[in-house]
Amino acid sequence: MQMNAQYQQRMQWFHRARFGMFIHYGLFSIPAHGEWSMFHDRVPLDEYDALADRFLPAPDAARHWVKMAKAAGMKYAVLTARHHEGFCLYDSAYSRFSSVHRGCGRDIVAEFVAACREEGIRAGLYYSLMDWRFPGYFNYKTDLKSAQAMKRQCHDQVIELMSNYGKIDLLWYDGYWLNHEGNSGDGFWDGEALNARVRALQPDIIINNRAGTQEDIDTPEQVVRHSERGRAWESCMTIGDLWGYTRHCNTYKPTAFLLRHLVDAASGEGNFLLNVGPMPDGTICPAEQERLLSMGRWLKVNGAAVYDSRAANLLPSPLGIWTQDEHYTYFNVTLWCGSTLSLPLIDGEALEATLLSTGGQVELSRGTNGRLIFSGMPEDPPDPYINTIRIRFAQKPARRPEPDPAAWLLGKA
Ligand code: FHN
């Protein structure tokens, strides 16, 4: 897929970034069993509304999120300005169901955007098109008045978010469907017209593909699925089970898995948007903090293999993941084999190799079937998660073709 120069220009920071923080925070953080609790529990509007007066994020909550994102090696963050529950974390002229009119009486989006700018990371805003508080969301075929009021709120609020908070780097739409039915939102939201207005206000903004138009990035969810080369994409994923805070989650993904997802995304020129669901006061829970800090430590040593990565034209391996940048090729070992590693079908002159986790040089030799053999490495993996070998080739290496798929049997591939 060829994209125009303007698109390439707009996407540059995104490709450099590779790793971002998703922040699901709202009234749902208080009952603490996920961001869909209002619907799943069928909590009536007046009962759910009472939560707004208990919405009391700590004064430094936004700064805490952004500092934690930086410590994790993340280069941007996306905050739920308004999730499906309809509660705005900002000062909306179209709703008093907000953190400014209720609870803490503060504009959390303003605090978040300011913290991003002061800490030097890019600011994204998540906005749910749909809003459970409108009966027309559920009865969209019959309660047209309510459905149209919900759509009007959507357009008005997106425009006020794009107008009142300075430069916004990423607009992350969600909740495109109606009555929880797949593509029922088709032709309802006028995403094309809305995004034309958004781009007039924010000419450099990146917009995702969840308002009924393709826009700039694909958004696979809870999976790392590569888009075709040239099309930017971003996999979003939870650390625990759900996106909003859950008090007793016992299925937090291991750091090794999260790093593997990040490197896998980087290998396909995609981004990884890893989610935190802050506790009621805005604090990121210890289990999520622990994983974020571990990932940050790994990226401090091996980040060159991820940031601004490009896909490598080399044979995929069950032992690790290939990534590339302008100067080097990286083999990110996910399954350590001991002091020696042999990778086949590699055309290109390898000049030198370094094991980033130790800084030590790796000996190189060649075998049949295009095998590049790394040796002289530690018997046990120096890094507990992923050990990255940085290789300098005379020219970009390429996967050796196999016109005769059986040739390797006789060492003739
Ligand atoms: O329903 C939402 C969900 O709560 C969460 O916000 C995710 C994040 O991408 N999006 C929707 C589910 O696809």
Short mmCIF file of C-alpha atoms and ligand atoms in Angstrom, two decimals:
data_model
loop_
_atom_site.label_atom_id
_atom_site.label_comp_id
_atom_site.label_asym_id
_atom_site.label_seq_id
_atom_site.Cartn_x
_atom_site.Cartn_y
_atom_site.Cartn_z
CA MET A 1 0.00 0.00 0.00
CA GLN A 2 1.63 3.27 -1.14
CA MET A 3 0.88 6.26 1.05
CA ASN A 4 1.45 9.88 0.08
CA ALA A 5 4.33 12.02 1.36
CA GLN A 6 2.04 13.90 3.76
CA TYR A 7 1.02 10.62 5.40
CA GLN A 8 4.64 9.49 5.66
CA GLN A 9 5.56 12.82 7.24
CA ARG A 10 2.70 12.63 9.75
CA MET A 11 3.65 9.11 10.76
CA GLN A 12 7.35 9.73 11.41
CA TRP A 13 7.15 10.25 15.20
CA PHE A 14 4.78 7.28 15.46
CA HIS A 15 7.29 4.92 13.81
CA ARG A 16 10.12 6.26 15.98
CA ALA A 17 7.98 5.74 19.08
CA ARG A 18 6.91 2.09 18.67
CA PHE A 19 5.71 1.90 22.31
CA GLY A 20 2.89 3.81 24.03
CA MET A 21 0.76 3.74 27.16
CA PHE A 22 -3.01 3.30 27.02
CA ILE A 23 -4.78 4.66 30.11
CA HIS A 24 -8.31 3.49 30.89
CA TYR A 25 -9.52 5.68 33.72
CA GLY A 26 -13.05 6.74 34.64
CA LEU A 27 -15.91 6.15 37.05
CA PHE A 28 -15.56 2.44 36.27
CA SER A 29 -12.28 2.49 38.22
CA ILE A 30 -14.30 2.88 41.43
CA PRO A 31 -16.38 -0.33 41.37
CA ALA A 32 -13.11 -1.89 40.16
CA HIS A 33 -14.35 -4.72 38.03
CA GLY A 34 -13.65 -3.42 34.57
CA GLU A 35 -14.72 -0.58 32.29
CA TRP A 36 -17.94 -2.33 31.22
CA SER A 37 -19.33 -2.79 34.76
CA MET A 38 -22.14 -0.25 34.26
CA PHE A 39 -23.53 -2.32 31.39
CA HIS A 40 -22.68 -5.81 32.59
CA ASP A 41 -24.22 -5.06 36.02
CA ARG A 42 -27.13 -3.18 34.42
CA VAL A 43 -26.63 -0.26 36.84
CA PRO A 44 -29.43 2.32 36.36
CA LEU A 45 -28.38 5.83 35.33
CA ASP A 46 -29.19 7.55 38.64
CA GLU A 47 -27.28 4.91 40.63
CA TYR A 48 -24.24 5.08 38.36
CA ASP A 49 -24.38 8.89 38.35
CA ALA A 50 -23.68 8.88 42.10
CA LEU A 51 -20.17 7.54 41.38
CA ALA A 52 -19.29 10.92 39.86
CA ASP A 53 -19.17 12.52 43.32
CA ARG A 54 -16.67 9.84 44.42
CA PHE A 55 -14.35 10.46 41.46
CA LEU A 56 -11.32 11.84 43.32
CA PRO A 57 -8.05 11.30 41.44
CA ALA A 58 -4.96 12.28 43.43
CA PRO A 59 -3.62 15.75 42.51
CA ASP A 60 -0.57 14.29 40.71
CA ALA A 61 -2.32 11.36 39.01
CA ALA A 62 -1.65 12.51 35.44
CA ARG A 63 2.00 13.28 36.19
CA HIS A 64 2.33 9.80 37.76
CA TRP A 65 0.98 8.13 34.60
CA VAL A 66 3.28 10.09 32.30
CA LYS A 67 6.36 9.55 34.46
CA MET A 68 5.59 5.84 34.59
CA ALA A 69 5.17 5.79 30.81
CA LYS A 70 8.61 7.36 30.42
CA ALA A 71 10.14 4.93 32.91
CA ALA A 72 8.70 2.10 30.80
CA GLY A 73 10.36 3.47 27.68
CA MET A 74 7.05 4.60 26.19
CA LYS A 75 7.08 7.61 23.87
CA TYR A 76 3.39 8.51 23.89
CA ALA A 77 0.28 8.00 25.98
CA VAL A 78 -3.45 7.81 25.19
CA LEU A 79 -6.00 8.70 27.90
CA THR A 80 -9.72 7.88 27.87
CA ALA A 81 -11.21 11.37 27.69
CA ARG A 82 -14.63 9.70 27.74
CA HIS A 83 -15.40 6.00 27.70
CA HIS A 84 -18.72 4.27 26.98
CA GLU A 85 -20.10 5.29 30.41
CA GLY A 86 -20.27 8.88 29.16
CA PHE A 87 -18.33 10.46 32.02
CA CYS A 88 -16.02 13.18 30.67
CA LEU A 89 -12.57 13.56 32.21
CA TYR A 90 -12.56 17.09 30.86
CA ASP A 91 -14.51 20.36 30.79
CA SER A 92 -17.23 19.73 28.22
CA ALA A 93 -19.65 22.45 27.16
CA TYR A 94 -22.06 19.64 26.22
CA SER A 95 -22.22 17.66 29.42
CA ARG A 96 -22.11 18.33 33.15
CA PHE A 97 -21.39 14.65 33.71
CA SER A 98 -17.71 15.42 34.01
CA SER A 99 -14.72 15.55 36.34
CA VAL A 100 -14.96 19.35 36.23
CA HIS A 101 -18.59 19.58 37.32
CA ARG A 102 -18.49 16.66 39.74
CA GLY A 103 -16.13 14.90 42.17
CA CYS A 104 -12.62 16.37 42.04
CA GLY A 105 -13.77 19.44 40.07
CA ARG A 106 -10.68 19.17 37.83
CA ASP A 107 -9.96 18.88 34.12
CA ILE A 108 -7.97 15.64 34.02
CA VAL A 109 -7.43 15.81 30.25
CA ALA A 110 -5.84 19.26 30.68
CA GLU A 111 -3.59 17.88 33.44
CA PHE A 112 -2.69 14.87 31.29
CA VAL A 113 -1.86 16.88 28.17
CA ALA A 114 0.21 19.34 30.24
CA ALA A 115 2.13 16.48 31.88
CA CYS A 116 2.83 14.89 28.47
CA ARG A 117 4.21 18.14 27.12
CA GLU A 118 6.30 18.87 30.22
CA GLU A 119 7.72 15.33 30.24
CA GLY A 120 8.31 15.29 26.48
CA ILE A 121 6.02 12.53 25.34
CA ARG A 122 3.26 12.67 22.72
CA ALA A 123 -0.37 13.10 23.88
CA GLY A 124 -3.26 11.02 22.55
CA LEU A 125 -6.93 11.12 23.50
CA TYR A 126 -9.34 8.20 23.39
CA TYR A 127 -12.97 9.05 22.72
CA SER A 128 -15.89 6.62 22.69
CA LEU A 129 -18.34 7.56 19.92
CA MET A 130 -21.15 5.76 21.65
CA ASP A 131 -22.53 6.54 25.12
CA TRP A 132 -24.63 4.02 27.04
CA ARG A 133 -26.65 6.84 28.66
CA PHE A 134 -28.58 7.38 25.42
CA PRO A 135 -31.45 4.91 24.93
CA GLY A 136 -30.96 5.57 21.23
CA TYR A 137 -27.65 3.71 21.43
CA PHE A 138 -29.58 0.51 22.12
CA ASN A 139 -32.79 1.28 20.20
CA TYR A 140 -31.01 3.02 17.33
CA LYS A 141 -33.58 1.82 14.79
CA THR A 142 -36.56 3.20 16.69
CA ASP A 143 -35.40 5.90 19.10
CA LEU A 144 -33.93 8.08 16.36
CA LYS A 145 -34.14 11.27 18.42
CA SER A 146 -31.92 9.88 21.13
CA ALA A 147 -29.56 8.27 18.62
CA GLN A 148 -29.14 11.56 16.79
CA ALA A 149 -28.59 13.39 20.10
CA MET A 150 -25.81 10.91 20.90
CA LYS A 151 -24.21 11.47 17.48
CA ARG A 152 -24.44 15.25 17.93
CA GLN A 153 -22.78 14.95 21.34
CA CYS A 154 -20.04 12.88 19.70
CA HIS A 155 -19.28 15.45 17.01
CA ASP A 156 -19.51 18.40 19.42
CA GLN A 157 -17.26 16.78 22.03
CA VAL A 158 -14.62 15.58 19.56
CA ILE A 159 -14.39 19.11 18.17
CA GLU A 160 -14.11 20.67 21.63
CA LEU A 161 -11.37 18.20 22.55
CA MET A 162 -9.52 19.08 19.34
CA SER A 163 -10.03 22.82 19.95
CA ASN A 164 -9.41 23.39 23.66
CA TYR A 165 -6.27 21.44 24.60
CA GLY A 166 -3.62 22.60 22.18
CA LYS A 167 -1.77 20.16 19.94
CA ILE A 168 -3.11 16.62 20.20
CA ASP A 169 -0.92 13.97 18.54
CA LEU A 170 -3.29 11.01 18.31
CA LEU A 171 -7.09 10.70 18.25
CA TRP A 172 -8.13 7.22 19.31
CA TYR A 173 -11.79 6.61 18.49
CA ASP A 174 -13.63 3.65 19.92
CA GLY A 175 -17.21 2.43 20.37
CA TYR A 176 -18.20 2.59 16.73
CA TRP A 177 -20.88 -0.08 17.00
CA LEU A 178 -24.57 0.45 18.04
CA ASN A 179 -26.33 -1.77 20.57
CA HIS A 180 -23.12 -3.84 20.74
CA GLU A 181 -23.80 -5.14 17.22
CA GLY A 182 -20.64 -5.44 15.04
CA ASN A 183 -20.77 -3.04 12.08
CA SER A 184 -24.11 -1.47 13.02
CA GLY A 185 -22.33 1.89 13.15
CA ASP A 186 -21.78 1.80 9.38
CA GLY A 187 -23.06 5.03 7.88
CA PHE A 188 -24.25 6.37 11.23
CA TRP A 189 -21.40 8.47 12.66
CA ASP A 190 -20.34 10.54 9.62
CA GLY A 191 -16.72 9.82 10.54
CA GLU A 192 -15.42 11.25 7.27
CA ALA A 193 -17.03 14.65 7.84
CA LEU A 194 -15.99 14.68 11.49
CA ASN A 195 -12.37 13.84 10.67
CA ALA A 196 -12.22 16.56 8.01
CA ARG A 197 -13.08 19.03 10.80
CA VAL A 198 -10.56 17.38 13.13
CA ARG A 199 -7.76 17.66 10.57
CA ALA A 200 -8.61 21.31 9.94
CA LEU A 201 -8.07 21.94 13.66
CA GLN A 202 -5.13 19.53 14.10
CA PRO A 203 -3.31 19.26 10.74
CA ASP A 204 -0.62 16.83 11.98
CA ILE A 205 -2.84 14.58 14.06
CA ILE A 206 -2.84 10.80 13.64
CA ILE A 207 -6.34 9.30 13.64
CA ASN A 208 -7.17 5.62 14.09
CA ASN A 209 -9.53 3.48 12.03
CA ARG A 210 -12.42 3.23 14.49
CA ALA A 211 -14.84 5.94 13.34
CA GLY A 212 -15.92 4.20 10.16
CA THR A 213 -12.98 5.36 8.00
CA GLN A 214 -9.49 3.90 7.45
CA GLU A 215 -7.56 7.06 8.39
CA ASP A 216 -3.97 6.53 9.55
CA ILE A 217 -3.54 3.37 11.63
CA ASP A 218 -5.02 -0.10 11.99
CA THR A 219 -5.79 -1.08 15.58
CA PRO A 220 -5.65 -4.84 16.28
CA GLU A 221 -6.76 -5.45 19.83
CA GLN A 222 -5.32 -7.98 22.32
CA VAL A 223 -3.30 -9.44 19.44
CA VAL A 224 -0.19 -8.44 17.48
CA ARG A 225 -1.34 -8.63 13.86
CA HIS A 226 0.92 -7.00 11.24
CA SER A 227 -0.70 -4.79 8.59
CA GLU A 228 0.68 -4.75 5.04
CA ARG A 229 3.95 -2.88 4.63
CA GLY A 230 3.43 0.87 4.31
CA ARG A 231 0.24 0.89 6.41
CA ALA A 232 0.90 1.96 10.00
CA TRP A 233 -0.69 -0.07 12.76
CA GLU A 234 -0.76 -0.35 16.51
CA SER A 235 -1.63 -3.37 18.63
CA CYS A 236 -3.35 -2.44 21.90
CA MET A 237 -3.28 -4.86 24.81
CA THR A 238 -4.10 -5.13 28.50
CA ILE A 239 -1.60 -6.26 31.11
CA GLY A 240 -4.35 -7.97 33.13
CA ASP A 241 -7.75 -9.21 31.98
CA LEU A 242 -9.68 -5.99 31.45
CA TRP A 243 -8.91 -2.41 30.39
CA GLY A 244 -10.36 -0.71 33.48
CA TYR A 245 -9.01 -1.38 36.96
CA THR A 246 -9.96 -4.74 38.51
CA ARG A 247 -9.20 -5.16 42.17
CA HIS A 248 -8.41 -8.86 42.16
CA CYS A 249 -6.92 -9.69 38.79
CA ASN A 250 -4.82 -12.87 38.87
CA THR A 251 -3.93 -13.14 35.20
CA TYR A 252 -1.38 -10.40 34.65
CA LYS A 253 0.69 -11.21 31.57
CA PRO A 254 4.37 -11.99 32.34
CA THR A 255 6.90 -9.33 31.37
CA ALA A 256 8.51 -11.81 28.97
CA PHE A 257 5.25 -12.02 26.99
CA LEU A 258 4.76 -8.25 26.97
CA LEU A 259 8.29 -7.66 25.70
CA ARG A 260 7.84 -10.34 23.06
CA HIS A 261 4.65 -8.62 21.86
CA LEU A 262 6.49 -5.30 21.71
CA VAL A 263 9.39 -6.72 19.68
CA ASP A 264 6.99 -8.65 17.45
CA ALA A 265 5.12 -5.41 16.72
CA ALA A 266 8.41 -3.63 16.01
CA SER A 267 9.42 -6.43 13.64
CA GLY A 268 6.35 -5.64 11.53
CA GLU A 269 6.83 -1.85 11.66
CA GLY A 270 3.92 -1.60 14.11
CA ASN A 271 3.42 -0.08 17.53
CA PHE A 272 2.45 -1.59 20.86
CA LEU A 273 -0.03 0.38 23.00
CA LEU A 274 0.10 -1.27 26.42
CA ASN A 275 -2.75 -0.49 28.77
CA VAL A 276 -2.88 0.49 32.42
CA GLY A 277 -6.14 0.69 34.38
CA PRO A 278 -5.41 3.09 37.24
CA MET A 279 -6.99 2.53 40.67
CA PRO A 280 -9.75 4.94 41.88
CA ASP A 281 -7.22 7.56 43.05
CA GLY A 282 -5.33 7.33 39.76
CA THR A 283 -2.46 5.20 41.03
CA ILE A 284 -1.23 2.51 38.63
CA CYS A 285 -1.44 -0.80 40.53
CA PRO A 286 1.80 -2.49 41.69
CA ALA A 287 1.47 -5.46 39.30
CA GLU A 288 1.29 -3.14 36.28
CA GLN A 289 4.05 -0.86 37.61
CA GLU A 290 6.36 -3.84 38.08
CA ARG A 291 5.97 -4.91 34.44
CA LEU A 292 6.33 -1.39 33.08
CA LEU A 293 9.56 -0.80 35.00
CA SER A 294 10.99 -4.16 33.86
CA MET A 295 10.19 -3.27 30.24
CA GLY A 296 11.82 0.12 30.72
CA ARG A 297 15.00 -1.49 32.05
CA TRP A 298 15.10 -3.83 29.04
CA LEU A 299 14.56 -0.99 26.58
CA LYS A 300 17.34 1.06 28.15
CA VAL A 301 19.77 -1.68 27.00
CA ASN A 302 18.04 -3.00 23.86
CA GLY A 303 15.78 -0.16 22.69
CA ALA A 304 17.75 0.31 19.45
CA ALA A 305 16.18 -2.94 18.24
CA VAL A 306 12.67 -1.52 18.74
CA TYR A 307 12.51 2.25 18.32
CA ASP A 308 12.17 3.38 14.68
CA SER A 309 12.42 -0.31 13.69
CA ARG A 310 11.94 -1.64 10.19
CA ALA A 311 11.01 -5.14 9.05
CA ALA A 312 13.90 -7.39 8.01
CA ASN A 313 13.71 -9.63 4.92
CA LEU A 314 14.99 -12.71 6.75
CA LEU A 315 13.65 -16.18 7.56
CA PRO A 316 11.42 -16.08 10.65
CA SER A 317 12.75 -18.21 13.50
CA PRO A 318 11.14 -19.86 16.54
CA LEU A 319 14.26 -18.81 18.50
CA GLY A 320 13.75 -15.09 18.19
CA ILE A 321 12.53 -12.07 16.23
CA TRP A 322 14.37 -10.10 13.51
CA THR A 323 14.25 -6.32 13.50
CA GLN A 324 16.30 -3.79 11.60
CA ASP A 325 17.19 -0.11 11.54
CA GLU A 326 19.22 2.02 9.18
CA HIS A 327 22.58 0.67 10.33
CA TYR A 328 22.07 -2.70 12.00
CA THR A 329 20.08 -5.91 11.95
CA TYR A 330 18.96 -7.31 15.31
CA PHE A 331 18.13 -10.86 16.27
CA ASN A 332 16.11 -10.69 19.49
CA VAL A 333 16.60 -14.11 21.07
CA THR A 334 13.46 -15.23 22.88
CA LEU A 335 14.60 -18.88 23.27
CA TRP A 336 18.23 -19.01 24.40
CA CYS A 337 20.17 -22.02 23.00
CA GLY A 338 23.45 -21.61 24.91
CA SER A 339 26.82 -20.33 23.73
CA THR A 340 26.13 -21.01 20.03
CA LEU A 341 23.27 -20.07 17.74
CA SER A 342 22.89 -20.94 14.04
CA LEU A 343 20.43 -19.13 11.76
CA PRO A 344 19.96 -20.33 8.14
CA LEU A 345 19.31 -18.80 4.72
CA ILE A 346 21.03 -15.47 5.40
CA ASP A 347 22.62 -13.76 2.38
CA GLY A 348 24.95 -10.89 3.21
CA GLU A 349 28.39 -10.34 4.72
CA ALA A 350 28.16 -10.11 8.52
CA LEU A 351 31.01 -7.91 9.74
CA GLU A 352 30.51 -7.89 13.52
CA ALA A 353 28.00 -8.79 16.21
CA THR A 354 27.41 -7.63 19.78
CA LEU A 355 25.25 -9.17 22.50
CA LEU A 356 23.59 -6.03 23.87
CA SER A 357 22.72 -7.49 27.28
CA THR A 358 26.45 -7.89 28.07
CA GLY A 359 28.07 -5.57 25.54
CA GLY A 360 30.25 -8.53 24.59
CA GLN A 361 31.41 -9.27 21.04
CA VAL A 362 29.94 -12.41 19.45
CA GLU A 363 32.11 -14.62 17.21
CA LEU A 364 30.76 -15.10 13.67
CA SER A 365 31.26 -17.95 11.21
CA ARG A 366 29.45 -19.42 8.26
CA GLY A 367 27.94 -22.89 7.57
CA THR A 368 26.12 -24.56 4.68
CA ASN A 369 22.55 -23.55 3.78
CA GLY A 370 23.37 -19.89 4.35
CA ARG A 371 23.84 -20.48 8.04
CA LEU A 372 25.25 -17.60 10.08
CA ILE A 373 26.73 -19.06 13.26
CA PHE A 374 27.05 -17.00 16.45
CA SER A 375 29.35 -18.42 19.09
CA GLY A 376 31.31 -17.52 22.21
CA MET A 377 28.17 -16.39 24.02
CA PRO A 378 27.31 -17.21 27.65
CA GLU A 379 25.83 -20.68 28.23
CA ASP A 380 22.95 -19.16 30.19
CA PRO A 381 20.87 -16.19 28.95
CA PRO A 382 22.25 -12.95 30.45
CA ASP A 383 18.87 -11.21 30.24
CA PRO A 384 15.93 -13.11 31.73
CA TYR A 385 13.53 -11.96 29.00
CA ILE A 386 15.04 -11.30 25.55
CA ASN A 387 18.72 -11.21 24.53
CA THR A 388 19.34 -9.02 21.51
CA ILE A 389 22.25 -9.63 19.13
CA ARG A 390 23.12 -6.55 17.10
CA ILE A 391 24.73 -7.41 13.77
CA ARG A 392 26.48 -5.10 11.33
CA PHE A 393 26.31 -6.35 7.74
CA ALA A 394 28.24 -4.92 4.79
CA GLN A 395 24.82 -4.45 3.09
CA LYS A 396 21.29 -5.14 4.26
CA PRO A 397 21.02 -8.94 4.56
CA ALA A 398 18.35 -10.86 2.66
CA ARG A 399 16.58 -14.18 2.99
CA ARG A 400 18.16 -16.69 0.63
CA PRO A 401 15.53 -18.00 -1.84
CA GLU A 402 14.92 -21.78 -1.95
CA PRO A 403 14.04 -22.61 -5.56
CA ASP A 404 14.58 -26.25 -4.62
CA PRO A 405 12.93 -26.60 -1.19
CA ALA A 406 14.76 -29.92 -0.62
CA ALA A 407 18.24 -28.59 -1.39
CA TRP A 408 19.05 -27.96 2.27
CA LEU A 409 18.91 -31.68 2.93
CA LEU A 410 22.25 -32.04 1.13
CA GLY A 411 23.60 -28.74 2.44
CA LYS A 412 23.03 -27.10 -0.95
CA ALA A 413 20.42 -24.43 -0.13
O1 FHN B 1 -15.31 -1.65 24.55
C1 FHN B 1 -13.99 -1.14 24.46
C2 FHN B 1 -13.16 -1.59 25.61
O2 FHN B 1 -13.74 -1.19 26.83
C3 FHN B 1 -11.76 -1.00 25.48
O3 FHN B 1 -11.84 0.43 25.55
C4 FHN B 1 -11.12 -1.45 24.17
C5 FHN B 1 -9.76 -0.82 23.98
O4 FHN B 1 -9.39 -0.86 22.64
N1 FHN B 1 -12.00 -1.05 23.05
C6 FHN B 1 -13.35 -1.55 23.12
C7 FHN B 1 -13.43 -3.04 22.87
O5 FHN B 1 -12.98 -3.29 21.56
#
